[in-house]
Coordinates of C-alpha atoms and ligand atoms in Angstrom, one line a residue:
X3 CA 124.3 -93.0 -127.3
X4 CA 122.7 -95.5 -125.0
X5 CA 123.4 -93.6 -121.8
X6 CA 121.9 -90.3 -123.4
X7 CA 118.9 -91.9 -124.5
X8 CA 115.4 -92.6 -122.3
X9 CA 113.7 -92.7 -125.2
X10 CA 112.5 -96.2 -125.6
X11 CA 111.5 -96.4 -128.9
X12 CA 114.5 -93.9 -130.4
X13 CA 117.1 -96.5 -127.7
X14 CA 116.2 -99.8 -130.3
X15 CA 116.2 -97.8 -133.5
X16 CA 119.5 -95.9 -132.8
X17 CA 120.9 -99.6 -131.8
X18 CA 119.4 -101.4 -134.5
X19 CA 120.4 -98.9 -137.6
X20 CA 123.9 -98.4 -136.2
X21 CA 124.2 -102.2 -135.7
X22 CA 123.2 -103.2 -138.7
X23 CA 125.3 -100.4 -140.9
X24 CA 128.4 -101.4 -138.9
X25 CA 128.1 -105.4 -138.8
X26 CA 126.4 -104.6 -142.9
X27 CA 123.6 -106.9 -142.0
X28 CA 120.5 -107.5 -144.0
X29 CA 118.1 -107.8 -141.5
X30 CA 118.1 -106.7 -137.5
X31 CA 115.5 -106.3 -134.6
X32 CA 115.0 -105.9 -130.7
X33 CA 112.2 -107.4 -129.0
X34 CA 111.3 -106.9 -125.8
X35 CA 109.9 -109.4 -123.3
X36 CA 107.2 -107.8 -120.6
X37 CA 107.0 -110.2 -117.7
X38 CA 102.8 -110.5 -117.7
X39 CA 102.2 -109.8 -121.5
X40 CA 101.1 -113.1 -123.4
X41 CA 103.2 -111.5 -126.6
X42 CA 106.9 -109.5 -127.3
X43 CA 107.2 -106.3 -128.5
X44 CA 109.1 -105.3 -131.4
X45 CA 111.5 -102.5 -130.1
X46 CA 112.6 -102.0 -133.1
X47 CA 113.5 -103.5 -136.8
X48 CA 114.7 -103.6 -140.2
X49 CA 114.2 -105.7 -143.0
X50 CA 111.8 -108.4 -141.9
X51 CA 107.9 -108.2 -142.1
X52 CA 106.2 -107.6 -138.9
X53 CA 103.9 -110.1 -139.0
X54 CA 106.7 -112.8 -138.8
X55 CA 108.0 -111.3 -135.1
X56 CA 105.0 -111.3 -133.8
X57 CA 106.0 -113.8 -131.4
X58 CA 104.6 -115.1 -128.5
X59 CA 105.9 -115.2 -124.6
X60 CA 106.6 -118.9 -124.6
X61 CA 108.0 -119.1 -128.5
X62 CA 111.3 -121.8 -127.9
X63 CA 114.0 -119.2 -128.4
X64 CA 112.7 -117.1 -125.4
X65 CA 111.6 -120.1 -123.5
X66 CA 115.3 -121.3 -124.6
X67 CA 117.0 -117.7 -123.1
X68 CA 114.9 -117.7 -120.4
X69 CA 115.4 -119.8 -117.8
X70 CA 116.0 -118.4 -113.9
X71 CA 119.2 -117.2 -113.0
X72 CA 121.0 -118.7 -115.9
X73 CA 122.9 -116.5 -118.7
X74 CA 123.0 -118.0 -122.0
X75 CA 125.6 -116.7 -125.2
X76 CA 124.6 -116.3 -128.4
X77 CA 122.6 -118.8 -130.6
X78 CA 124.5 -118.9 -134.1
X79 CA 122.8 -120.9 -136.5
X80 CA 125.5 -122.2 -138.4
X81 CA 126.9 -123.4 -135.2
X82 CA 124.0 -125.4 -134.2
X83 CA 122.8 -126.5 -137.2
X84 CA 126.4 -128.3 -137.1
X85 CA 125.8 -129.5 -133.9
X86 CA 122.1 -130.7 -135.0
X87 CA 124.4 -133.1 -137.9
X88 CA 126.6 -134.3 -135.3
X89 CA 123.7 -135.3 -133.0
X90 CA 120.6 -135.6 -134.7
X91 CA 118.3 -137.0 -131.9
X92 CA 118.8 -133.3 -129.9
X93 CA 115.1 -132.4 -130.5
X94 CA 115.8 -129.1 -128.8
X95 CA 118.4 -128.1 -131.5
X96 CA 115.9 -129.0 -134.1
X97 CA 113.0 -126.9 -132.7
X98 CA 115.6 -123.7 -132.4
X99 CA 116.8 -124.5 -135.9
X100 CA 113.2 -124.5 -137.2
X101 CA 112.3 -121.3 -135.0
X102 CA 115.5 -119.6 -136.7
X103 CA 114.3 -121.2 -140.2
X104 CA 110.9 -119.3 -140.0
X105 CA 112.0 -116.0 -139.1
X106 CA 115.0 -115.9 -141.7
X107 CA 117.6 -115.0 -139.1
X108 CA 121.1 -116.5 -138.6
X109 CA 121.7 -114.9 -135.2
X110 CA 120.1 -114.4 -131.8
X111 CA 121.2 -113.0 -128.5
X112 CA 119.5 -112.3 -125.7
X113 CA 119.8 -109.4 -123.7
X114 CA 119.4 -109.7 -120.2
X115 CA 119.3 -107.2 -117.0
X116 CA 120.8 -109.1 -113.5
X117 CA 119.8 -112.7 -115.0
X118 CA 116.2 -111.6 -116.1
X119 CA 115.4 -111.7 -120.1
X120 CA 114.0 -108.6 -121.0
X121 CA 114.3 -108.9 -124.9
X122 CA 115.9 -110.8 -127.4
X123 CA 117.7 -109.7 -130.8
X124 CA 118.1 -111.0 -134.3
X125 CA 120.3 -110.5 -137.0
X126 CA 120.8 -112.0 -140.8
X127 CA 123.6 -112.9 -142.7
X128 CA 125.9 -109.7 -144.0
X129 CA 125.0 -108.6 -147.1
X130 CA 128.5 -109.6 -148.2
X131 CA 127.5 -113.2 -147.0
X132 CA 130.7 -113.0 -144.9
X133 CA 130.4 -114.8 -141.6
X134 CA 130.4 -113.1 -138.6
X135 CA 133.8 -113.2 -136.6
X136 CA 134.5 -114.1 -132.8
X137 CA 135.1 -110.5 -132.0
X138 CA 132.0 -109.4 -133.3
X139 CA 130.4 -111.9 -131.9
X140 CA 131.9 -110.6 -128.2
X141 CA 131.0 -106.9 -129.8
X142 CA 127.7 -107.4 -129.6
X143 CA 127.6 -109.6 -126.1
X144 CA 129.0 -106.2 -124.2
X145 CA 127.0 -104.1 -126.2
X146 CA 123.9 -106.1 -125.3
X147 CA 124.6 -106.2 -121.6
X148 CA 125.0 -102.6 -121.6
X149 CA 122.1 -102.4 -123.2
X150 CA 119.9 -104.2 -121.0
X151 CA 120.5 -101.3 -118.5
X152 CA 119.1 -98.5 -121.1
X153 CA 116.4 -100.3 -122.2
X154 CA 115.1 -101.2 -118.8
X155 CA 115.6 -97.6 -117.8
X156 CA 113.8 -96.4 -120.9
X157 CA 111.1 -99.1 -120.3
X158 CA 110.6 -97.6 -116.4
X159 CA 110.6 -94.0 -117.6
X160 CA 107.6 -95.1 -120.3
X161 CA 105.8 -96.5 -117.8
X162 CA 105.5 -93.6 -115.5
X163 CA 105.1 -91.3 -118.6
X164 CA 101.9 -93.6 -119.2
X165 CA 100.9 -93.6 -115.6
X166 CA 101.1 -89.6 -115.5
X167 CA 99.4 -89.3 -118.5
X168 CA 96.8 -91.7 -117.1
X169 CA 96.9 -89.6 -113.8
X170 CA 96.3 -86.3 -115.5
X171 CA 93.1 -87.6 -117.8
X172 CA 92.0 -89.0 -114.9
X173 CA 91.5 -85.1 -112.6
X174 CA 90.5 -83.4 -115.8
X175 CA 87.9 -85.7 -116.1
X176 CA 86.9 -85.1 -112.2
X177 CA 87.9 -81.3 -113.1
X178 CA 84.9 -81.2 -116.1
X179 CA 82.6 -82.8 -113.8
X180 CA 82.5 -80.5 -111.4
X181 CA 82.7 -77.6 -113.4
X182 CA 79.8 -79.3 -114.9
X183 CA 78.1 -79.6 -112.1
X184 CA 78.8 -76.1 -111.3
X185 CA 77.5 -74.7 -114.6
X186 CA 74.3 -76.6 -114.2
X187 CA 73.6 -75.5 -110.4
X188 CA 74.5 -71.9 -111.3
X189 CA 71.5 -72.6 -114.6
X190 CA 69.6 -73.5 -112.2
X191 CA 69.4 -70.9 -109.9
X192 CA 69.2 -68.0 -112.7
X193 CA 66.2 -70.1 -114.4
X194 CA 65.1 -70.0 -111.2
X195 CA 65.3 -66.4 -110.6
X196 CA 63.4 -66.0 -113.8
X197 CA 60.8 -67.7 -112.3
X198 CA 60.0 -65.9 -109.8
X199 CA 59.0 -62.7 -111.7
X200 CA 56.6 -64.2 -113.7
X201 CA 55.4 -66.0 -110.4
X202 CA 55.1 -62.5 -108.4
X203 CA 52.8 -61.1 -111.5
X204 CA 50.1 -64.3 -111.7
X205 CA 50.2 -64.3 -107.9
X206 CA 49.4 -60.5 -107.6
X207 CA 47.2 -60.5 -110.5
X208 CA 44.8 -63.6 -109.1
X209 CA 44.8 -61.9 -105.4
X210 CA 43.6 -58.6 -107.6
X211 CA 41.0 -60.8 -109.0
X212 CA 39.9 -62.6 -106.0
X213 CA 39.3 -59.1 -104.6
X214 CA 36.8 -57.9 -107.4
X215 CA 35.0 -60.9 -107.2
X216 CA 32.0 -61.6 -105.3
X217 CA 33.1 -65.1 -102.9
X218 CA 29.6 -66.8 -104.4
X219 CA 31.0 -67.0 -107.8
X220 CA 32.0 -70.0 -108.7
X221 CA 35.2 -68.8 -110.6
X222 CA 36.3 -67.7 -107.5
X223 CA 37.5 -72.1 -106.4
X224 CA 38.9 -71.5 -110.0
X225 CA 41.0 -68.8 -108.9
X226 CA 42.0 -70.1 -105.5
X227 CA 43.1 -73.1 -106.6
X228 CA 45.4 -71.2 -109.4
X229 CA 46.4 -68.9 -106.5
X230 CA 47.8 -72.1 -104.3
X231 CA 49.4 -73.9 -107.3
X232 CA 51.2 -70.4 -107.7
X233 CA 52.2 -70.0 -103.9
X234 CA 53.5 -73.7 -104.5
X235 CA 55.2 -73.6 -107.7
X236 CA 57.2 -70.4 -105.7
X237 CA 58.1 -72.0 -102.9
X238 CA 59.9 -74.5 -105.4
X239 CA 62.0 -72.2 -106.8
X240 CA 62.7 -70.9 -103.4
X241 CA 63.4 -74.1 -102.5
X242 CA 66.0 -74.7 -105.9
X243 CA 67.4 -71.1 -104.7
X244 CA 67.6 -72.9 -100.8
X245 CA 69.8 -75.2 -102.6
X246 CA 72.5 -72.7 -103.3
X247 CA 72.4 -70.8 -100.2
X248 CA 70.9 -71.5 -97.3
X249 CA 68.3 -69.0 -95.9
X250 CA 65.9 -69.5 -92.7
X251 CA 62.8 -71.3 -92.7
X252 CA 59.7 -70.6 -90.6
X253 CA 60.0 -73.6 -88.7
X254 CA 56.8 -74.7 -86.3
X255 CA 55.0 -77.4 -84.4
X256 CA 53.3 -79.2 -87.1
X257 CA 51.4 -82.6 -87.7
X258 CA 52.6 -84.8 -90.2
X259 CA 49.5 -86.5 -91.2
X260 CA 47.8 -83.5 -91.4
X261 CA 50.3 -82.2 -94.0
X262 CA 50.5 -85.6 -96.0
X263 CA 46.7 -85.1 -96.4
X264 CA 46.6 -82.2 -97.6
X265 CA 49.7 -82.4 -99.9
X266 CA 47.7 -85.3 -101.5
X267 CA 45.0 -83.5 -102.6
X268 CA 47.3 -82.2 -104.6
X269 CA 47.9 -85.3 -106.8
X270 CA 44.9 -87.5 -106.4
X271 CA 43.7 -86.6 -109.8
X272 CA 46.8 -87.6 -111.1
X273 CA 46.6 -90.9 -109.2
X274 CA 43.6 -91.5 -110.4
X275 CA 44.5 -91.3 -114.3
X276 CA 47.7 -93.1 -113.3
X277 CA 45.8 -96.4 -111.9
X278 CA 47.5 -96.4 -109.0
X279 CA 45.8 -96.6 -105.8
X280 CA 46.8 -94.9 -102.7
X281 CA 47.0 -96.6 -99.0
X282 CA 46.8 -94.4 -95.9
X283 CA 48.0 -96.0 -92.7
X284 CA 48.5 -93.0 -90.4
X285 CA 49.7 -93.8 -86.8
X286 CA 46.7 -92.1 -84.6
X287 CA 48.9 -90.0 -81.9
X288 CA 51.5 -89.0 -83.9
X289 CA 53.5 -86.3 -82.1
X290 CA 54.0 -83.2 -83.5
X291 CA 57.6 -82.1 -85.5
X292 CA 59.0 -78.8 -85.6
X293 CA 59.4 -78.0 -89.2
X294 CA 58.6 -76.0 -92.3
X295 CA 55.2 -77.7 -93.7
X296 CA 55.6 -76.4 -97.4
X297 CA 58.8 -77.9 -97.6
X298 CA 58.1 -81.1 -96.3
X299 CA 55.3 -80.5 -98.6
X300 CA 57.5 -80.4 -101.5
X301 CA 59.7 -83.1 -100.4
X302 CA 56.1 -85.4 -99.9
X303 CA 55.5 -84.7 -104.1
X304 CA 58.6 -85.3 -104.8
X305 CA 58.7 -88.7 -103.1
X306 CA 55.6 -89.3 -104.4
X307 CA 56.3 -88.1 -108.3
X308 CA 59.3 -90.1 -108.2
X309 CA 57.1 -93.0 -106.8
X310 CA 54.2 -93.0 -109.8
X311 CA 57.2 -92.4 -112.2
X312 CA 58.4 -96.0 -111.1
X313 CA 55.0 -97.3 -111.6
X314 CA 53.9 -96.7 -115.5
X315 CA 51.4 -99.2 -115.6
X316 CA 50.0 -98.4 -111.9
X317 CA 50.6 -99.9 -109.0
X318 CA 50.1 -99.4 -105.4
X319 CA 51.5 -96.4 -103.2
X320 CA 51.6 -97.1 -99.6
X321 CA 52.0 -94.0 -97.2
X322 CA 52.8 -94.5 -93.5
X323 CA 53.3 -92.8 -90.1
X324 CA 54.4 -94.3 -87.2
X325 CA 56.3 -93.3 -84.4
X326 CA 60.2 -94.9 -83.6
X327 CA 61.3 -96.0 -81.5
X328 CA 57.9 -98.1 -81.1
X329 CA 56.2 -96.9 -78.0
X330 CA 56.2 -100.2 -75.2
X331 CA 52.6 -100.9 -74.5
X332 CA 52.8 -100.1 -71.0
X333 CA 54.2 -97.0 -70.7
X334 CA 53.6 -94.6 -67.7
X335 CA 54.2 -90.8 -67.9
X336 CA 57.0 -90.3 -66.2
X337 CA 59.2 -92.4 -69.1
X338 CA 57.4 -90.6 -71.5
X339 CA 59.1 -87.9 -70.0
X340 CA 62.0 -88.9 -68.9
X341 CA 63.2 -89.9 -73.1
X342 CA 61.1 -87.6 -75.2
X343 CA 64.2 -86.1 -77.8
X344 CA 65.0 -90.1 -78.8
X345 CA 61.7 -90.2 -80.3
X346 CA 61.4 -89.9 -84.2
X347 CA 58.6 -89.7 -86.4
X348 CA 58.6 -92.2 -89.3
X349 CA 56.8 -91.4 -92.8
X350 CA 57.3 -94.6 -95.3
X351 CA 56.6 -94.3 -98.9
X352 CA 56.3 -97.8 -100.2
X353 CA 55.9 -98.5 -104.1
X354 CA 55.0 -101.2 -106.1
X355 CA 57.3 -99.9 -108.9
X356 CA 60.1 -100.9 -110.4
X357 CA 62.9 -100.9 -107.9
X358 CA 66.3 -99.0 -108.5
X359 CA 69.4 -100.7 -109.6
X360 CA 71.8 -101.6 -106.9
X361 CA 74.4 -99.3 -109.3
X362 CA 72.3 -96.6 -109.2
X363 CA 71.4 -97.0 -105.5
X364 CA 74.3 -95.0 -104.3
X365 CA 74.0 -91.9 -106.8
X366 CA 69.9 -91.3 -106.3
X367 CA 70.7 -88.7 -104.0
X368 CA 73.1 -86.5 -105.9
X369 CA 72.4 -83.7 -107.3
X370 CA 71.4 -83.9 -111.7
X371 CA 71.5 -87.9 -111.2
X372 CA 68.8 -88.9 -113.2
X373 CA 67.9 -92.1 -115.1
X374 CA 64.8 -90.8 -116.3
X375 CA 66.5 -88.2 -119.4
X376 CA 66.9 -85.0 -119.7
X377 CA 63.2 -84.5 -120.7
X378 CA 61.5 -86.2 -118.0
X379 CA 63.7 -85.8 -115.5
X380 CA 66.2 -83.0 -113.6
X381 CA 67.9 -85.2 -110.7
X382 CA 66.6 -82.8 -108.2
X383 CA 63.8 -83.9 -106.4
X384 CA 66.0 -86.2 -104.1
X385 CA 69.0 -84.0 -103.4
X386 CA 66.7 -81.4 -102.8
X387 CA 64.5 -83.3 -100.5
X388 CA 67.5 -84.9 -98.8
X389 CA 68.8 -81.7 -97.9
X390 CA 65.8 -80.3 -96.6
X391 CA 65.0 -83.0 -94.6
X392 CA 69.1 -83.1 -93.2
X393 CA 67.8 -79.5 -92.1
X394 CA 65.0 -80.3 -90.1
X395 CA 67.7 -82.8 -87.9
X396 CA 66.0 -85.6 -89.6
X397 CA 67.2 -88.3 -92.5
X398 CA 65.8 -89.7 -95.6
X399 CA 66.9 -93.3 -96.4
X400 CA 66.0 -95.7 -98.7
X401 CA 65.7 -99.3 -99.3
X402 CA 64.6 -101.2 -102.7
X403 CA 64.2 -103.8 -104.7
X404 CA 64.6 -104.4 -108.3
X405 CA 61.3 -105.1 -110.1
X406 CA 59.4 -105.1 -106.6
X407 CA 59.6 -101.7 -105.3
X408 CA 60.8 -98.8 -103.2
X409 CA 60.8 -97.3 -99.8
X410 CA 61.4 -94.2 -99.1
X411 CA 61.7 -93.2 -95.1
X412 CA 61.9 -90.5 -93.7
X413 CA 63.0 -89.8 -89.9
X414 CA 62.2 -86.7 -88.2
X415 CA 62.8 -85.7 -84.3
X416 CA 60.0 -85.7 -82.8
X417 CA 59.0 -82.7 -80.7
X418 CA 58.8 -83.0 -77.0
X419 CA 55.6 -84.5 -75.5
X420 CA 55.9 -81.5 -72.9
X421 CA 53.6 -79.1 -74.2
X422 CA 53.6 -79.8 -77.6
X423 CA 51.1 -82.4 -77.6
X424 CA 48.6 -79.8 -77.3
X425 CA 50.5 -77.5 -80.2
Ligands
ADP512 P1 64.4 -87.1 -111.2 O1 63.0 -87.6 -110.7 O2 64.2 -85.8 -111.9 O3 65.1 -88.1 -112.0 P2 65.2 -87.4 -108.5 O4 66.4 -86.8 -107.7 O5 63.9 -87.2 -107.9 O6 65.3 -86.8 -109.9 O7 65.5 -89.0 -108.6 C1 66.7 -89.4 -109.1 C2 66.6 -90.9 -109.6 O8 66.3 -91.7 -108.5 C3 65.5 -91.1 -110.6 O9 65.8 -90.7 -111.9 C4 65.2 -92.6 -110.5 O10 66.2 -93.3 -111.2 C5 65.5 -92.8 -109.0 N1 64.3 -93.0 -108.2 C6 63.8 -92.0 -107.3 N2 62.7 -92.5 -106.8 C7 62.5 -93.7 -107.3 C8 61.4 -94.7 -107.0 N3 60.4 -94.5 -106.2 N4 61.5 -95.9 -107.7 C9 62.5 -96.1 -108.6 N5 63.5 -95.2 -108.8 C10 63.5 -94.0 -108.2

């Protein structure tokens, strides 16, 4: 039975029913010993209430089995309460006749696997109140030796059930987040698609308008400015659809400050109701970028959403332009040309807001991370803008601190000073 059976739990019942019918005990149990665990575990029993073999590691009968390299018999309490009369100043006897006392047995054994106690069992008195004999004393030492073997196989075989189990929860979880993720993108770019029909009608219907109109009316600002938030709010879904699959760009020579300006004419109404006050500190001879200005426009908004979000109750929003590495102050034109592709253009946004926890630091960039909910937020505006900016060559980093502020950098290549200063 013990050699069939891997079965941890079904190994100590199946020992400790058939022990206790043959031996006619009133009471039985296995515990097992774990190495790190502060407390046994009851393998399996009969007849006693749990709560009494709930025993800890360093209880005097395991302490008493287990010692290092040493194999102890059978502790029969008759036996040693004997012993106890004959000698009563053995404290040690006493303690183990106490420990036997409490939990109402009048037997324990230990079983052990190559000199290591891995459990211990207990038995009563026979119902018969017969004592137990010498040879089933020595029935129960082999049994218990061969026992040790099956249980610590059993115990190995639970383990990696447990860590397999652990494994498998583990990639479904990973599994469900990626299908999740999949799901959400795939929402995205259908809600996305939607869009653009709607988009396509207000767009046409405003240039119809603008047409019809005579340029002096003053409706006509009205509808121009509809017009452009329309041309914008396209580009963002094209953008979302970018996202998905990657289609070209009308890259050209552009200047950065130029588009930052314009881009904030966007939001300076909202800057203004928001109490938060705007710094400009634009590097005079920037050089140009080859790039696609309405989506660095879009990543600009983004960066600068993201940065009033983080400031509820105002603050300041620092933009600058500068040029890395910094030009040297002397600098002739032959080593302007001689290292023009090592130049980058730098655009900071700096915030006053409320920093981003070092735990979240690491997932800002990835796509549906958002720690503002699912009503305020999407978790799109970075990915998105970090892959936009990867495509121009370029990188968007970040550095912040919590409860002082953000910056947001962005590097892009700079474009040769050969001919495209005058671009
Ligand atoms: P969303 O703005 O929809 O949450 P984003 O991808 O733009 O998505 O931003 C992801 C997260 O990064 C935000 O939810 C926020 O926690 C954090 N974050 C981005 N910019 C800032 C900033 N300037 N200050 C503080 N946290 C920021």
């Amino acid at each position: 039975m013990m050699r069939n059976t891997i079965n941890l739990e079904k190994l100590c019942k199946d020992l400790t029913y058939t022990l206790m019918t043959k031996l006619t005990a009133k009471k039985m149990a296995i515990l097992l010993v774990e190495e790190e665990s502060p407390f046994v575990i009851i393998g399996a029993q009969e007849g006693f209430d749990e709560a009494t073999l709930a025993l800890s590691s360093n209880n005097p009968l395991i302490e008493y089995f287990n010692i290092q390299g040493i194999q102890k018999e059978l502790l029969v309490y008759n036996e040693i309460a004997k012993q106890s009369e004959e000698d009563p100043s053995d404290r040690d006897l006493t303690v183990l006749i106490r420990e036997m006392e409490k939990l109402g047995v009048s037997l324990v054994g230990p079983i052990y696997i190559k000199g290591r106690l891995i459990g211990l069992f207990f038995l009563d008195d026979k119902r018969s109140e017969d004592i137990y004999t010498e040879d089933e004393f020595s029935m129960l030492e082999i049994i218990f030796s061969q026992a040790g073997t099956s249980i610590e196989n059993a115990r190995l075989y639970k383990r990696v059930q447990e860590q397999m189990e652990e494994l498998k929860k583990n990639q479904s979880e990973q599994l469900m987040q990626s299908a999740k993720l999949a799901s959400v993108g795939e929402l995205a770019v259908s809600v996305a698609h939607e869009i653009n029909n709607p988009l396509t009608g207000i767009l046409g219907f405003t240039s119809l308008l603008l047409s019809e109109m005579p340029p002096e009316d003053p409706r006509t600002k009205d509808l121009k400015v509809i017009e452009s938030e329309a041309l914008r709010s396209r580009q963002i879904v094209r953008n979302l659809l970018d996202f998905s699959r990657s289609h070209g760009s009308k890259k050209e020579a552009i200047d950065i400050n130029g588009v930052i300006r314009n881009t904030l004419t966007l939001i300076q109404y909202q800057a203004k109701t928001s109490n938060i006050n705007i710094v400009e500190k634009f590097a005079k001879d920037l050089p140009p970028v080859q790039a696609d200005a309405d989506q660095l426009k879009q990543v600009f908004i983004n960066l600068i959403k993201n940065a009033f979000d983080a400031m509820p109750k105002g603050g300041m929003l620092t933009i600058e332009t500068s040029t890395l590495p910094e030009k040297p102050l002397m600098l002739n034109r032959t080593s302007l040309h001689e290292s023009p592709s090592e130049e980058m253009v730098m655009i900071q946004f700096k915030d006053s807001g409320m920093g981003i926890h070092p735990d979240n630091i690491q997932n800002i960039f990835d796509p549906f991370f958002t720690t503002k909910g699912r009503q305020m937020g999407t978790g799109l505006g970075l990915s998105i803008s970090y892959n936009i900016i990867e495509k121009h060559g370029g990188r968007l980093e970040v550095e912040s601190e919590l409860g002082k502020g953000s910056n947001f950098m962005i590097k892009l290549p700079a474009l040769s000073h050969q001919g495209s200063r005058n671009v």
